[in-house]
Coordinates of C-alpha atoms in Angstrom, one line a residue:
M10 CA 9.0 28.3 -18.0
K11 CA 8.5 28.1 -14.6
P12 CA 12.2 28.7 -12.7
L13 CA 13.7 25.7 -10.8
N14 CA 13.0 27.0 -7.6
T15 CA 9.1 26.7 -8.5
I16 CA 8.9 24.1 -11.1
S17 CA 6.0 21.2 -10.1
L18 CA 8.3 18.2 -9.7
N19 CA 7.0 15.8 -12.0
Y20 CA 8.4 18.2 -14.5
T21 CA 11.8 18.2 -13.0
I22 CA 11.8 14.2 -13.5
L23 CA 10.7 14.1 -17.1
L24 CA 13.7 16.9 -17.3
I25 CA 15.5 14.5 -15.4
F26 CA 14.6 11.2 -17.1
C27 CA 12.6 11.5 -20.7
A28 CA 13.4 15.3 -21.3
P29 CA 11.7 14.5 -24.7
N30 CA 8.4 14.8 -22.6
L31 CA 8.7 17.9 -21.8
F32 CA 5.6 19.1 -24.4
C33 CA 3.0 18.0 -21.7
L34 CA 3.0 20.5 -19.9
K35 CA 0.1 20.9 -18.5
A36 CA -2.2 24.5 -18.7
P37 CA -2.5 26.2 -15.6
A38 CA -5.2 25.7 -13.3
N39 CA -5.9 29.8 -13.3
G40 CA -7.0 30.8 -10.1
I41 CA -10.1 28.4 -10.1
G42 CA -12.3 27.7 -7.1
E43 CA -14.6 24.7 -6.2
A44 CA -17.2 24.8 -8.6
A45 CA -15.4 25.5 -11.6
L46 CA -12.9 22.4 -10.6
A47 CA -16.3 20.2 -9.9
A48 CA -17.1 20.6 -13.5
Q49 CA -13.0 19.8 -14.7
S50 CA -12.6 17.1 -12.8
S51 CA -16.1 15.7 -14.5
D52 CA -14.6 16.6 -18.0
R53 CA -11.5 14.7 -17.3
G54 CA -13.5 11.3 -16.1
G55 CA -12.2 11.7 -12.3
T56 CA -11.3 9.3 -10.0
C57 CA -15.0 8.4 -8.8
K58 CA -16.1 7.4 -12.1
S59 CA -12.6 5.9 -13.2
M60 CA -11.3 3.7 -10.5
V61 CA -14.8 3.4 -7.3
E62 CA -18.0 3.5 -9.3
S63 CA -16.6 1.2 -12.2
N64 CA -15.9 -1.5 -9.6
G65 CA -19.5 -1.5 -7.9
Y66 CA -18.9 1.2 -5.5
D67 CA -20.6 4.4 -4.9
C68 CA -17.9 7.3 -4.5
E69 CA -18.3 11.2 -3.9
E70 CA -16.4 13.7 -4.4
H71 CA -15.7 17.1 -2.1
W72 CA -13.7 19.5 -2.3
V73 CA -12.5 21.2 0.7
I74 CA -10.6 24.9 0.7
T75 CA -7.5 25.4 3.0
K76 CA -7.0 29.0 4.8
D77 CA -3.7 30.1 2.4
G78 CA -6.6 29.8 -0.4
Y79 CA -6.0 25.8 -1.5
V80 CA -8.7 23.6 -2.8
L81 CA -7.7 20.1 -2.5
N82 CA -10.2 17.0 -4.1
V83 CA -11.3 14.5 -1.7
L84 CA -13.2 10.7 -2.4
R85 CA -15.5 9.4 -0.4
I86 CA -16.3 5.8 -0.4
P87 CA -19.3 6.1 1.8
L88 CA -19.7 2.0 1.9
G89 CA -19.2 -1.5 1.0
R90 CA -20.1 -3.0 -1.8
F91 CA -22.4 -5.9 0.5
F92 CA -23.8 -3.8 2.1
G93 CA -27.9 -3.7 1.6
C94 CA -28.5 -0.5 3.6
R95 CA -27.3 2.5 2.0
K96 CA -26.2 5.0 4.5
A97 CA -22.8 5.6 5.8
R98 CA -24.0 6.9 9.4
N99 CA -22.1 5.7 11.8
R100 CA -19.4 4.4 9.9
P101 CA -16.7 5.0 11.4
P102 CA -14.4 7.9 9.4
V103 CA -11.1 6.5 7.9
L104 CA -8.6 9.4 6.1
L105 CA -6.1 7.9 3.6
Q106 CA -3.1 10.6 2.9
H107 CA -0.7 9.5 -0.4
G108 CA 3.0 10.2 -0.1
M109 CA 5.1 12.8 -2.5
L110 CA 4.6 12.5 -5.7
L111 CA 2.2 10.4 -5.9
D112 CA -2.0 10.7 -5.2
A113 CA -5.4 9.1 -3.9
R114 CA -5.2 7.1 -7.2
S115 CA -1.9 5.3 -5.1
W116 CA -4.0 3.8 -2.8
M117 CA -6.0 2.2 -5.5
L118 CA -3.8 1.0 -8.1
L119 CA -4.5 -3.1 -6.9
P120 CA -8.0 -5.3 -7.8
P121 CA -10.6 -3.6 -5.4
K122 CA -10.7 -7.6 -3.7
R123 CA -6.8 -6.4 -2.6
S124 CA -6.4 -2.7 -2.4
L125 CA -6.8 -1.0 1.5
P126 CA -9.8 1.8 0.3
F127 CA -12.1 -1.3 -1.2
N128 CA -11.2 -3.9 1.8
L129 CA -12.0 -0.7 4.1
A130 CA -14.8 -0.1 2.6
D131 CA -16.4 -3.8 2.8
N132 CA -15.2 -3.8 6.7
G133 CA -18.1 -1.3 7.6
Y134 CA -16.0 1.8 6.5
D135 CA -16.5 5.2 5.9
V136 CA -13.5 5.6 3.5
W137 CA -12.2 9.0 2.9
L138 CA -9.0 9.6 0.3
V139 CA -7.6 12.9 -0.1
N140 CA -5.1 14.5 -3.6
S141 CA -2.2 17.0 -2.2
R142 CA -2.1 20.8 -3.2
G143 CA -0.6 20.6 -6.6
T144 CA -1.8 17.0 -8.2
E145 CA -3.9 16.9 -10.8
Y146 CA -7.3 16.7 -9.6
S147 CA -5.8 19.6 -6.4
E148 CA -4.2 21.6 -8.8
G149 CA -7.0 24.9 -8.6
H150 CA -6.5 28.2 -5.7
T151 CA -8.8 30.2 -5.1
S152 CA -6.8 33.6 -6.6
L153 CA -3.7 32.2 -8.0
N154 CA -2.8 29.8 -11.1
N155 CA -0.1 27.3 -10.7
Y156 CA 1.9 28.7 -13.5
D157 CA 3.0 31.6 -10.4
P158 CA 5.5 30.9 -8.5
A159 CA 3.6 31.7 -5.3
Y160 CA 1.5 28.7 -6.1
W161 CA 4.1 26.8 -5.4
N162 CA 6.0 28.9 -2.4
W163 CA 5.4 25.7 -0.2
S164 CA 6.8 22.7 1.3
W165 CA 5.6 19.4 3.6
D166 CA 5.5 22.3 6.6
E167 CA 2.7 23.4 5.1
L168 CA 1.0 20.2 4.6
V169 CA 1.0 20.0 8.3
A170 CA -0.2 23.5 8.2
Y171 CA -3.2 23.9 6.3
D172 CA -4.0 21.0 3.8
L173 CA -3.9 18.6 6.8
P174 CA -6.4 20.3 9.7
A175 CA -8.4 21.7 6.7
T176 CA -9.1 18.2 5.6
F177 CA -9.8 16.8 8.6
Q178 CA -12.2 19.3 10.1
Y179 CA -14.2 18.8 6.5
V180 CA -14.5 15.3 7.2
Y181 CA -15.1 15.4 10.9
N182 CA -18.0 18.2 9.9
Q183 CA -19.3 15.2 7.4
T184 CA -19.3 12.8 10.3
G185 CA -19.9 14.1 13.5
Q186 CA -16.7 11.5 14.6
K187 CA -13.7 11.5 15.2
L188 CA -11.0 10.2 11.9
H189 CA -8.6 7.2 12.0
F190 CA -5.5 8.2 9.9
V191 CA -4.2 5.8 7.8
G192 CA -0.9 8.2 5.6
H193 CA 2.0 6.3 3.6
S194 CA 5.5 7.8 3.4
Q195 CA 5.1 11.8 3.1
G196 CA 1.2 11.7 4.9
T197 CA 2.9 9.8 7.6
L198 CA 5.4 12.4 8.2
M199 CA 2.5 15.0 8.1
V200 CA 0.1 13.3 10.5
M201 CA 2.8 12.8 12.8
A202 CA 4.5 16.5 13.0
A203 CA 1.1 17.8 13.9
M204 CA 1.1 15.5 16.3
S205 CA 4.0 16.6 17.4
R206 CA 3.0 19.9 18.2
D207 CA -0.6 18.7 19.9
Q208 CA -2.6 19.2 16.8
L209 CA -5.7 17.7 15.0
L210 CA -6.2 15.5 18.1
N211 CA -9.5 15.9 19.0
M212 CA -10.6 14.9 16.2
L213 CA -8.2 11.5 15.7
R214 CA -8.5 8.2 16.7
S215 CA -5.7 6.1 15.4
A216 CA -2.9 7.0 13.4
A217 CA -1.6 4.2 10.6
L218 CA 1.9 4.7 9.3
L219 CA 2.7 2.8 6.4
C220 CA 6.7 3.5 5.5
P221 CA 6.7 5.9 8.6
I222 CA 8.9 9.2 7.6
A223 CA 10.4 11.4 10.3
Y224 CA 14.1 11.2 9.7
L225 CA 16.1 10.7 6.5
R226 CA 19.4 10.2 7.3
H227 CA 20.3 6.6 6.4
T228 CA 18.3 6.9 3.3
T229 CA 20.1 4.3 0.4
S230 CA 18.0 5.6 -1.9
L231 CA 19.4 6.0 -5.3
I232 CA 17.7 8.4 -6.8
S233 CA 17.1 10.7 -3.8
R234 CA 20.5 10.6 -2.9
F235 CA 21.7 12.0 -5.9
I236 CA 18.9 14.5 -6.2
T237 CA 20.2 15.8 -2.1
D238 CA 24.1 14.8 -2.8
N239 CA 24.0 17.0 -6.0
F240 CA 21.1 19.4 -5.1
I241 CA 19.2 18.5 -8.4
A242 CA 22.5 19.5 -10.6
E243 CA 22.8 16.4 -13.2
I244 CA 21.5 14.2 -14.6
I245 CA 20.3 11.0 -13.5
C246 CA 20.4 8.5 -16.1
R247 CA 23.6 9.3 -16.9
I248 CA 24.7 7.4 -14.1
P249 CA 25.4 3.9 -15.5
S250 CA 24.2 1.9 -11.9
V251 CA 21.1 3.5 -12.6
D252 CA 18.3 1.3 -15.2
C253 CA 15.9 4.4 -16.5
S254 CA 13.6 1.7 -16.9
N255 CA 12.7 0.9 -13.8
L256 CA 12.9 4.0 -11.7
F257 CA 11.2 2.4 -8.7
T258 CA 14.2 0.2 -7.9
P259 CA 16.8 3.2 -7.4
Y260 CA 13.8 5.3 -5.7
T261 CA 12.1 2.5 -3.5
G262 CA 14.7 -0.6 -2.9
Q263 CA 14.5 -3.5 -4.0
N264 CA 10.9 -4.2 -4.4
C265 CA 9.6 -7.6 -4.0
C266 CA 6.5 -8.6 -5.1
I267 CA 4.9 -5.6 -7.8
R268 CA 4.4 -7.3 -11.2
R269 CA 5.5 -5.4 -14.3
S270 CA 2.0 -4.5 -15.0
K271 CA 1.2 -2.8 -11.5
T272 CA 4.1 -0.5 -12.2
E273 CA 2.8 -0.2 -16.1
I274 CA -0.8 0.8 -14.6
F275 CA 1.4 2.8 -11.6
L276 CA 2.9 5.5 -14.2
D277 CA -0.3 5.5 -16.4
H278 CA -0.8 7.9 -13.0
Q279 CA 2.4 8.9 -11.5
P280 CA 4.9 10.9 -10.8
Q281 CA 2.2 13.6 -9.9
P282 CA 3.3 17.4 -9.1
T283 CA 5.0 18.6 -6.0
A284 CA 7.0 22.0 -5.2
M285 CA 10.4 22.2 -5.4
K286 CA 10.5 23.8 -2.3
N287 CA 8.9 20.7 -0.3
V288 CA 11.6 18.7 -2.4
I289 CA 14.4 20.9 -1.0
H290 CA 13.1 20.5 2.4
M291 CA 13.5 16.4 2.3
C292 CA 17.3 16.8 1.4
Q293 CA 17.7 19.2 4.1
M294 CA 15.9 16.3 6.4
V295 CA 18.6 13.8 4.3
R296 CA 21.8 15.9 4.8
R297 CA 21.3 16.8 8.5
G298 CA 19.6 14.0 10.0
T299 CA 17.2 16.3 11.6
L300 CA 13.7 17.3 11.9
T301 CA 12.4 20.6 11.1
M302 CA 11.0 23.1 9.7
Y303 CA 12.1 24.4 6.4
D304 CA 15.6 26.6 6.3
Y305 CA 15.9 29.0 4.6
N306 CA 19.5 29.4 4.7
D307 CA 19.5 32.9 6.3
C308 CA 19.3 33.9 9.7
D309 CA 17.1 37.1 9.1
E310 CA 14.8 35.0 7.0
N311 CA 14.5 31.9 9.4
I312 CA 13.6 35.1 12.2
K313 CA 11.4 36.9 9.6
H314 CA 9.0 32.9 9.5
Y315 CA 9.7 31.9 13.2
G316 CA 10.5 34.2 15.7
Q317 CA 14.3 32.5 16.2
P318 CA 17.6 32.5 14.1
T319 CA 17.0 28.2 13.6
P320 CA 14.0 27.0 12.2
P321 CA 11.8 24.9 14.8
A322 CA 11.9 21.5 15.1
Y323 CA 9.3 18.8 15.3
N324 CA 9.9 16.6 18.1
M325 CA 8.3 12.8 17.9
T326 CA 8.9 13.0 21.5
C327 CA 5.5 14.9 22.0
I328 CA 3.7 12.6 20.0
P329 CA 0.8 11.7 23.1
N330 CA 1.5 8.0 24.5
D331 CA -1.8 6.8 24.5
L332 CA -2.9 7.4 21.0
P333 CA -3.2 3.9 19.4
I334 CA -0.7 3.2 16.5
F335 CA -0.4 0.5 13.8
L336 CA 3.7 1.6 12.7
S337 CA 4.3 -0.7 9.8
Y338 CA 8.2 -0.8 7.7
G339 CA 9.9 -3.5 5.2
G340 CA 13.5 -4.3 6.2
A341 CA 14.4 -3.5 2.0
D342 CA 12.8 0.4 2.2
A343 CA 15.3 2.5 0.7
L344 CA 13.4 6.1 1.7
S345 CA 12.1 4.8 4.9
D346 CA 15.4 3.0 6.0
V347 CA 15.4 0.4 9.3
N348 CA 18.2 2.9 10.7
D349 CA 15.5 5.9 10.6
V350 CA 12.4 4.1 11.4
K351 CA 14.5 2.2 14.1
L352 CA 15.1 6.5 15.4
L353 CA 11.6 7.1 15.7
L354 CA 11.1 4.1 17.5
D355 CA 13.5 5.3 20.0
C356 CA 11.7 8.5 20.1
L357 CA 8.2 6.3 21.0
K358 CA 9.9 4.2 23.6
H359 CA 7.6 5.2 26.2
H360 CA 4.3 5.0 24.5
D361 CA 1.7 2.8 26.2
P362 CA 2.8 -0.7 24.7
G363 CA -1.3 -1.5 24.5
K364 CA -1.5 1.5 22.1
I365 CA 1.4 0.4 19.7
V366 CA 1.5 -2.2 17.3
V367 CA 4.6 -2.4 15.6
H368 CA 4.9 -4.3 12.4
C369 CA 8.2 -5.2 9.9
I370 CA 8.0 -7.1 6.6
E371 CA 11.7 -7.9 5.7
S372 CA 11.9 -8.2 2.3
Y373 CA 9.2 -5.3 1.7
A374 CA 10.4 -1.9 0.2
H375 CA 8.5 1.2 -0.1
A376 CA 6.1 0.8 -3.5
D377 CA 5.5 -2.7 -2.4
Y378 CA 2.7 -1.2 0.7
L379 CA 1.0 -0.2 -2.3
M380 CA 1.2 -2.4 -5.0
A381 CA 2.8 -5.9 -3.6
E382 CA 0.8 -8.7 -4.9
K383 CA -0.2 -10.0 -0.7
A384 CA -0.5 -6.9 0.4
K385 CA -3.8 -6.8 1.4
E386 CA -2.6 -10.1 4.0
D387 CA 1.0 -8.7 4.5
V388 CA -0.6 -5.4 5.6
Y389 CA -4.2 -4.3 4.8
D390 CA -5.5 -7.1 7.0
P391 CA -3.1 -6.7 10.1
L392 CA -4.1 -3.1 10.1
I393 CA -8.0 -4.2 9.7
A394 CA -7.7 -5.9 12.6
F395 CA -6.0 -3.6 15.0
L396 CA -8.7 -1.2 13.2
N397 CA -11.6 -3.4 14.5
K398 CA -10.3 -3.8 18.1
L399 CA -10.4 -0.1 18.9
P400 CA -13.4 1.6 20.7

């Protein structure tokens, strides 16, 4: 078994919640590249077939190789169901980036008429959905297999430095247009960190931040707090106040509007793997209330990686004031806590008021943004209206 500091987090979740399921560990992806992964994805049915084409939409699978060798699976829904012209030319591209422990399927848990990717496609957008490194359909690497400790030696810093630029550049090259970006949870952290460092802006048209994660000091998520405070040293299901039959509430907050059937669909596909280094990085944010690169907790190691004894900060005040931003958060969100969102909004207080829309849904928690019965009316319709008004 892999050492704990390199084991992918879905296996840790299995250890925490249901140890008997440890026999479900996947076979390693042995340094396979684009062609082999495409064949492997086809053998497994793939998200295109199972969740897109089955609903009457065209779908394409693309493969993006990052500078550090990870092979990312990217889905494209080039047009909606009701377009007579079968060309996607000049349709504005929208890139959807999921959060931690999720993959691209998390955007399609609702019926097609109510889910964001299909609504975007039906409204004239060229929709791209990325699967982050280490997830089921993006587990390849040009030289490493996913049982190699080096494969899991990354945090969200690497998602910012490698995955996001590679995906942006690929979509930009394919479409010849700047991108609209929509992120959920960790997906928002990735793009904000990049923007704060003046990255990707030449390819970015707008950013939609759903359940934005920049600061985590005030998170009230029972599971996140427990993992952070105890360094994943205890068994979560032994906590009397945590109902292990319902993973959402202790982790995300009390979601207001999700049917149990949607929870069951979610658990068919999630949680997805992530690196323990990524979890540790998030825990550093919770404990310290800071937004910095990964701290090696060793001056020499930090100097080796950063040229200074402490990790560099991501400064949210450096996000360009004229970039169109749609920011939506939930009043019941235990992960993207209202007080932490207020800290982020304070960093954006000088943003051009004509370029930012701040949208709060008091009853929503973290997963409502993906699975609530009225997410279309509450979130997606206002988001698409925002996009439609942009030049």
